[in-house]
Amino acid sequence: MAGLFIALEGPDGSGKSTITKLLGDYFKDKDIDHIITREPGGTSIGEKIRELVLDTNNTEMGPETEALLYAASRGQHVHEKIAPALKEGKVVLCERFVFSSLAYQGVGRDLGIKEVKAINDFAIKDIYPDLILFFHIDPEVTLKRKTTKYGADRLEKEGNDFHNRVYNGYMELIKMYPKNIKIIDATKPINDVLNQSIKEIEDLLISKEG
Ligand code: TMP
């Protein structure tokens, strides 16, 4: 099987991490060679960038620096891990990818989707996901979850306005790039969310085979 790149996207608190893990179990059961990874991070250089960018002490960080750090982490991730795994024919399950930067930095930080896409295009060359599972959940719900979460990081600590802008950013992106995106209703019980995610992946596998 040729490699398959699947990104899981959505606001903070939409349940991506849980589903990523369960999808990993699904691939394991099916004996499909895969890797699970995340952004920012995924490599040792990327994890150092993650610490830097999410550190709540870094209150002086400018939006451009933030966008470039995410893109740098992503560039290293593609170079060191994602592109080689795809070349070996593996499934790559990645929690967050370029859409996060377009929504959080492009719209949330008001840097512009086009501008943030340009630095990411430079960083990742042409490695884009075959499928983006977007975990849709009303910001009201996630914001409530977020504010009750202990030890929130620098981005999670941003106010409701910021997270509402991010949500609107995602909605705009879904309209701009409808091709590879599947919307998952993340308000449903976890089993339903998992089953819908698996169905989207299986549909893609079938269409690739056919
Ligand atoms: P995580 O909590 O999902 O691991 O992500 C860390 C935070 O970083 C989260 O609040 C979303 C944010 N983020 C961006 O702002 N831009 C990006 O490109 C990525 C990958 C994450």
mmCIF file of C-alpha atoms and ligand atoms in Angstrom:
data_model
loop_
_atom_site.group_PDB
_atom_site.id
_atom_site.type_symbol
_atom_site.label_atom_id
_atom_site.label_comp_id
_atom_site.label_asym_id
_atom_site.label_seq_id
_atom_site.Cartn_x
_atom_site.Cartn_y
_atom_site.Cartn_z
ATOM 1 C CA MET A 1 0.000 0.000 0.000
ATOM 2 C CA ALA A 2 1.221 3.502 -0.791
ATOM 3 C CA GLY A 3 1.697 5.793 2.198
ATOM 4 C CA LEU A 4 -1.286 7.644 3.537
ATOM 5 C CA PHE A 5 -1.092 10.933 5.383
ATOM 6 C CA ILE A 6 -3.981 11.654 7.777
ATOM 7 C CA ALA A 7 -4.111 14.828 9.860
ATOM 8 C CA LEU A 8 -6.472 15.349 12.783
ATOM 9 C CA GLU A 9 -7.517 18.943 13.235
ATOM 10 C CA GLY A 10 -9.815 20.954 15.426
ATOM 11 C CA PRO A 11 -9.988 23.356 18.334
ATOM 12 C CA ASP A 12 -8.364 22.699 21.710
ATOM 13 C CA GLY A 13 -10.437 20.213 23.677
ATOM 14 C CA SER A 14 -12.127 18.591 20.664
ATOM 15 C CA GLY A 15 -10.905 15.092 21.552
ATOM 16 C CA LYS A 16 -8.220 14.656 18.871
ATOM 17 C CA SER A 17 -5.677 12.987 21.171
ATOM 18 C CA THR A 18 -8.087 10.284 22.349
ATOM 19 C CA ILE A 19 -9.205 9.464 18.815
ATOM 20 C CA THR A 20 -5.626 9.469 17.498
ATOM 21 C CA LYS A 21 -4.735 6.832 20.068
ATOM 22 C CA LEU A 22 -7.822 4.736 19.251
ATOM 23 C CA LEU A 23 -7.125 4.986 15.515
ATOM 24 C CA GLY A 24 -3.635 3.727 16.289
ATOM 25 C CA ASP A 25 -5.235 0.666 17.944
ATOM 26 C CA TYR A 26 -7.421 0.210 14.859
ATOM 27 C CA PHE A 27 -4.385 0.206 12.531
ATOM 28 C CA LYS A 28 -2.567 -2.151 14.886
ATOM 29 C CA ASP A 29 -5.504 -4.593 14.845
ATOM 30 C CA LYS A 30 -5.579 -4.438 11.055
ATOM 31 C CA ASP A 31 -1.818 -4.975 10.952
ATOM 32 C CA ILE A 32 -1.334 -1.767 8.980
ATOM 33 C CA ASP A 33 2.109 -0.235 9.333
ATOM 34 C CA HIS A 34 1.659 3.244 10.787
ATOM 35 C CA ILE A 35 3.171 5.967 12.911
ATOM 36 C CA ILE A 36 1.449 8.316 15.333
ATOM 37 C CA THR A 37 2.856 11.767 15.686
ATOM 38 C CA ARG A 38 1.894 15.315 16.631
ATOM 39 C CA GLU A 39 2.554 18.987 16.145
ATOM 40 C CA PRO A 40 4.175 21.040 17.326
ATOM 41 C CA GLY A 41 6.758 18.356 18.019
ATOM 42 C CA GLY A 42 7.152 14.863 16.610
ATOM 43 C CA THR A 43 10.966 15.049 16.428
ATOM 44 C CA SER A 44 13.487 15.903 19.113
ATOM 45 C CA ILE A 45 14.083 19.324 17.514
ATOM 46 C CA GLY A 46 10.312 19.798 17.166
ATOM 47 C CA GLU A 47 9.683 18.891 20.807
ATOM 48 C CA LYS A 48 12.209 21.584 21.853
ATOM 49 C CA ILE A 49 10.345 24.079 19.683
ATOM 50 C CA ARG A 50 7.078 22.877 21.284
ATOM 51 C CA GLU A 51 8.426 23.679 24.758
ATOM 52 C CA LEU A 52 9.507 27.122 23.598
ATOM 53 C CA VAL A 53 6.286 28.035 21.823
ATOM 54 C CA LEU A 54 3.917 26.755 24.531
ATOM 55 C CA ASP A 55 5.880 28.048 27.527
ATOM 56 C CA THR A 56 3.585 30.386 29.485
ATOM 57 C CA ASN A 57 6.661 32.438 30.505
ATOM 58 C CA ASN A 58 7.215 33.522 26.899
ATOM 59 C CA THR A 59 4.783 36.413 27.144
ATOM 60 C CA GLU A 60 6.916 38.593 24.806
ATOM 61 C CA MET A 61 6.645 36.258 21.827
ATOM 62 C CA GLY A 62 5.451 38.107 18.719
ATOM 63 C CA PRO A 63 2.900 36.519 16.355
ATOM 64 C CA GLU A 64 5.418 36.278 13.486
ATOM 65 C CA THR A 65 7.925 34.468 15.700
ATOM 66 C CA GLU A 66 5.178 32.132 16.845
ATOM 67 C CA ALA A 67 4.141 31.341 13.240
ATOM 68 C CA LEU A 68 7.754 30.771 12.182
ATOM 69 C CA LEU A 69 8.411 28.459 15.136
ATOM 70 C CA TYR A 70 5.384 26.307 14.298
ATOM 71 C CA ALA A 71 6.491 26.225 10.664
ATOM 72 C CA ALA A 72 10.067 25.330 11.693
ATOM 73 C CA SER A 73 8.826 22.460 13.843
ATOM 74 C CA ARG A 74 6.691 21.293 10.910
ATOM 75 C CA GLY A 75 9.543 21.580 8.398
ATOM 76 C CA GLN A 76 11.740 19.359 10.568
ATOM 77 C CA HIS A 77 8.842 16.961 11.149
ATOM 78 C CA VAL A 78 8.239 16.490 7.424
ATOM 79 C CA HIS A 79 11.943 16.215 6.657
ATOM 80 C CA GLU A 80 12.854 13.797 9.428
ATOM 81 C CA LYS A 81 9.721 11.755 10.005
ATOM 82 C CA ILE A 82 6.652 12.249 7.810
ATOM 83 C CA ALA A 83 8.183 12.152 4.320
ATOM 84 C CA PRO A 84 10.380 9.090 5.091
ATOM 85 C CA ALA A 85 7.414 7.195 6.626
ATOM 86 C CA LEU A 86 5.210 7.938 3.594
ATOM 87 C CA LYS A 87 8.019 6.825 1.304
ATOM 88 C CA GLU A 88 8.102 3.515 3.189
ATOM 89 C CA GLY A 89 4.369 3.131 2.545
ATOM 90 C CA LYS A 90 3.249 3.761 6.116
ATOM 91 C CA VAL A 91 0.098 5.436 7.348
ATOM 92 C CA VAL A 92 0.999 8.662 9.133
ATOM 93 C CA LEU A 93 -1.505 9.787 11.762
ATOM 94 C CA CYS A 94 -0.642 13.324 12.734
ATOM 95 C CA GLU A 95 -2.356 15.358 15.408
ATOM 96 C CA ARG A 96 -2.502 18.865 13.914
ATOM 97 C CA PHE A 97 -0.732 20.055 10.765
ATOM 98 C CA VAL A 98 -0.766 23.151 8.510
ATOM 99 C CA PHE A 99 -4.460 23.914 9.113
ATOM 100 C CA SER A 100 -3.658 24.601 12.769
ATOM 101 C CA SER A 101 -1.204 27.317 11.751
ATOM 102 C CA LEU A 102 -3.653 28.799 9.230
ATOM 103 C CA ALA A 103 -6.437 28.906 11.848
ATOM 104 C CA TYR A 104 -4.421 29.862 14.977
ATOM 105 C CA GLN A 105 -1.746 32.132 13.503
ATOM 106 C CA GLY A 106 -3.395 33.130 10.208
ATOM 107 C CA VAL A 107 -6.784 33.996 11.678
ATOM 108 C CA GLY A 108 -6.398 33.830 15.493
ATOM 109 C CA ARG A 109 -3.280 36.055 15.439
ATOM 110 C CA ASP A 110 -4.521 37.929 12.378
ATOM 111 C CA LEU A 111 -1.376 37.283 10.299
ATOM 112 C CA GLY A 112 -3.422 36.265 7.257
ATOM 113 C CA ILE A 113 -4.119 32.785 5.896
ATOM 114 C CA LYS A 114 -2.188 33.487 2.681
ATOM 115 C CA GLU A 115 0.866 34.770 4.532
ATOM 116 C CA VAL A 116 1.009 31.866 6.969
ATOM 117 C CA LYS A 117 0.433 29.366 4.151
ATOM 118 C CA ALA A 118 3.423 30.836 2.286
ATOM 119 C CA ILE A 119 5.896 30.142 5.107
ATOM 120 C CA ASN A 120 4.441 26.670 5.560
ATOM 121 C CA ASP A 121 4.645 25.901 1.837
ATOM 122 C CA PHE A 122 8.332 26.740 2.084
ATOM 123 C CA ALA A 123 8.748 24.507 5.134
ATOM 124 C CA ILE A 124 6.932 21.399 3.945
ATOM 125 C CA LYS A 125 7.366 21.503 0.185
ATOM 126 C CA ASP A 126 4.520 19.467 -1.256
ATOM 127 C CA ILE A 127 3.689 17.126 1.585
ATOM 128 C CA TYR A 128 0.006 17.748 2.295
ATOM 129 C CA PRO A 129 -2.415 15.348 4.009
ATOM 130 C CA ASP A 130 -4.477 12.928 1.903
ATOM 131 C CA LEU A 131 -7.216 13.323 4.490
ATOM 132 C CA ILE A 132 -7.969 15.874 7.193
ATOM 133 C CA LEU A 133 -10.388 14.757 9.888
ATOM 134 C CA PHE A 134 -11.815 17.924 11.361
ATOM 135 C CA PHE A 135 -13.263 17.469 14.852
ATOM 136 C CA HIS A 136 -16.119 19.878 14.958
ATOM 137 C CA ILE A 137 -17.359 21.098 18.289
ATOM 138 C CA ASP A 138 -18.999 24.337 19.345
ATOM 139 C CA PRO A 139 -16.436 26.763 20.841
ATOM 140 C CA GLU A 140 -18.781 27.336 23.810
ATOM 141 C CA VAL A 141 -18.213 23.726 24.864
ATOM 142 C CA THR A 142 -14.458 23.606 24.283
ATOM 143 C CA LEU A 143 -13.893 26.959 25.959
ATOM 144 C CA LYS A 144 -15.675 25.742 29.051
ATOM 145 C CA ARG A 145 -13.571 22.557 29.038
ATOM 146 C CA LYS A 146 -10.419 24.620 28.483
ATOM 147 C CA THR A 147 -10.945 27.039 31.338
ATOM 148 C CA THR A 148 -11.458 24.185 33.763
ATOM 149 C CA LYS A 149 -8.294 22.421 32.563
ATOM 150 C CA TYR A 150 -5.374 22.565 34.985
ATOM 151 C CA GLY A 151 -2.002 23.688 33.599
ATOM 152 C CA ALA A 152 -3.177 25.206 30.305
ATOM 153 C CA ASP A 153 -0.346 26.130 27.873
ATOM 154 C CA ARG A 154 0.415 29.569 26.344
ATOM 155 C CA LEU A 155 -2.062 29.158 23.484
ATOM 156 C CA GLU A 156 -4.778 27.518 25.569
ATOM 157 C CA LYS A 157 -4.542 30.407 28.016
ATOM 158 C CA GLU A 158 -5.556 32.883 25.305
ATOM 159 C CA GLY A 159 -8.985 34.451 25.826
ATOM 160 C CA ASN A 160 -12.330 33.442 24.368
ATOM 161 C CA ASP A 161 -12.044 36.035 21.564
ATOM 162 C CA PHE A 162 -8.887 34.369 20.314
ATOM 163 C CA HIS A 163 -10.416 30.885 20.406
ATOM 164 C CA ASN A 164 -13.579 32.097 18.713
ATOM 165 C CA ARG A 165 -11.431 33.595 15.935
ATOM 166 C CA VAL A 166 -9.599 30.263 15.607
ATOM 167 C CA TYR A 167 -12.930 28.459 15.305
ATOM 168 C CA ASN A 168 -14.116 30.911 12.626
ATOM 169 C CA GLY A 169 -10.746 30.443 10.917
ATOM 170 C CA TYR A 170 -11.322 26.710 10.717
ATOM 171 C CA MET A 171 -14.803 27.295 9.282
ATOM 172 C CA GLU A 172 -13.293 29.562 6.615
ATOM 173 C CA LEU A 173 -10.624 26.960 5.786
ATOM 174 C CA ILE A 174 -13.230 24.235 5.361
ATOM 175 C CA LYS A 175 -14.921 26.411 2.734
ATOM 176 C CA MET A 176 -11.611 27.305 1.068
ATOM 177 C CA TYR A 177 -10.217 23.765 0.897
ATOM 178 C CA PRO A 178 -13.195 21.369 0.917
ATOM 179 C CA LYS A 179 -11.445 18.618 -1.059
ATOM 180 C CA ASN A 180 -9.689 16.466 1.528
ATOM 181 C CA ILE A 181 -11.576 17.508 4.649
ATOM 182 C CA LYS A 182 -14.133 15.360 6.440
ATOM 183 C CA ILE A 183 -16.072 16.886 9.289
ATOM 184 C CA ILE A 184 -16.481 14.705 12.334
ATOM 185 C CA ASP A 185 -19.170 15.537 14.891
ATOM 186 C CA ALA A 186 -17.036 15.669 18.033
ATOM 187 C CA THR A 187 -20.021 16.230 20.328
ATOM 188 C CA LYS A 188 -21.090 12.589 19.874
ATOM 189 C CA PRO A 189 -20.086 9.760 22.227
ATOM 190 C CA ILE A 190 -16.519 8.648 21.723
ATOM 191 C CA ASN A 191 -17.430 5.393 19.959
ATOM 192 C CA ASP A 192 -19.483 7.252 17.355
ATOM 193 C CA VAL A 193 -16.647 9.722 16.810
ATOM 194 C CA LEU A 194 -14.221 6.826 16.374
ATOM 195 C CA ASN A 195 -16.530 4.929 14.014
ATOM 196 C CA GLN A 196 -17.108 7.973 11.831
ATOM 197 C CA SER A 197 -13.346 8.578 11.694
ATOM 198 C CA ILE A 198 -12.703 4.950 10.705
ATOM 199 C CA LYS A 199 -15.406 5.128 8.033
ATOM 200 C CA GLU A 200 -13.786 8.172 6.440
ATOM 201 C CA ILE A 201 -10.404 6.435 6.433
ATOM 202 C CA GLU A 202 -11.842 3.229 4.957
ATOM 203 C CA ASP A 203 -13.674 5.200 2.242
ATOM 204 C CA LEU A 204 -10.392 6.818 1.303
ATOM 205 C CA LEU A 205 -8.554 3.496 1.255
ATOM 206 C CA ILE A 206 -11.246 2.011 -1.003
ATOM 207 C CA SER A 207 -11.154 5.004 -3.373
ATOM 208 C CA LYS A 208 -7.334 4.739 -3.531
ATOM 209 C CA GLU A 209 -7.500 1.035 -4.330
ATOM 210 C CA GLY A 210 -10.193 1.514 -6.957
HETATM 211 P P1 TMP B 1 -1.949 20.630 21.270
HETATM 212 O O1 TMP B 1 -2.395 21.051 22.645
HETATM 213 O O2 TMP B 1 -3.063 20.218 20.390
HETATM 214 O O3 TMP B 1 -0.820 19.656 21.303
HETATM 215 O O4 TMP B 1 -1.370 21.945 20.547
HETATM 216 C C1 TMP B 1 -0.686 22.897 21.223
HETATM 217 C C2 TMP B 1 -1.234 24.268 20.976
HETATM 218 O O5 TMP B 1 -0.584 24.840 19.843
HETATM 219 C C3 TMP B 1 -2.725 24.329 20.705
HETATM 220 O O6 TMP B 1 -3.286 25.362 21.500
HETATM 221 C C4 TMP B 1 -2.825 24.702 19.254
HETATM 222 C C5 TMP B 1 -1.534 25.438 18.997
HETATM 223 N N1 TMP B 1 -1.032 25.366 17.624
HETATM 224 C C6 TMP B 1 -0.925 26.533 16.873
HETATM 225 O O7 TMP B 1 -1.272 27.603 17.352
HETATM 226 N N2 TMP B 1 -0.404 26.451 15.620
HETATM 227 C C7 TMP B 1 0.034 25.288 15.063
HETATM 228 O O8 TMP B 1 0.488 25.256 13.918
HETATM 229 C C8 TMP B 1 -0.087 24.070 15.860
HETATM 230 C C9 TMP B 1 0.376 22.774 15.295
HETATM 231 C C10 TMP B 1 -0.622 24.168 17.126
#
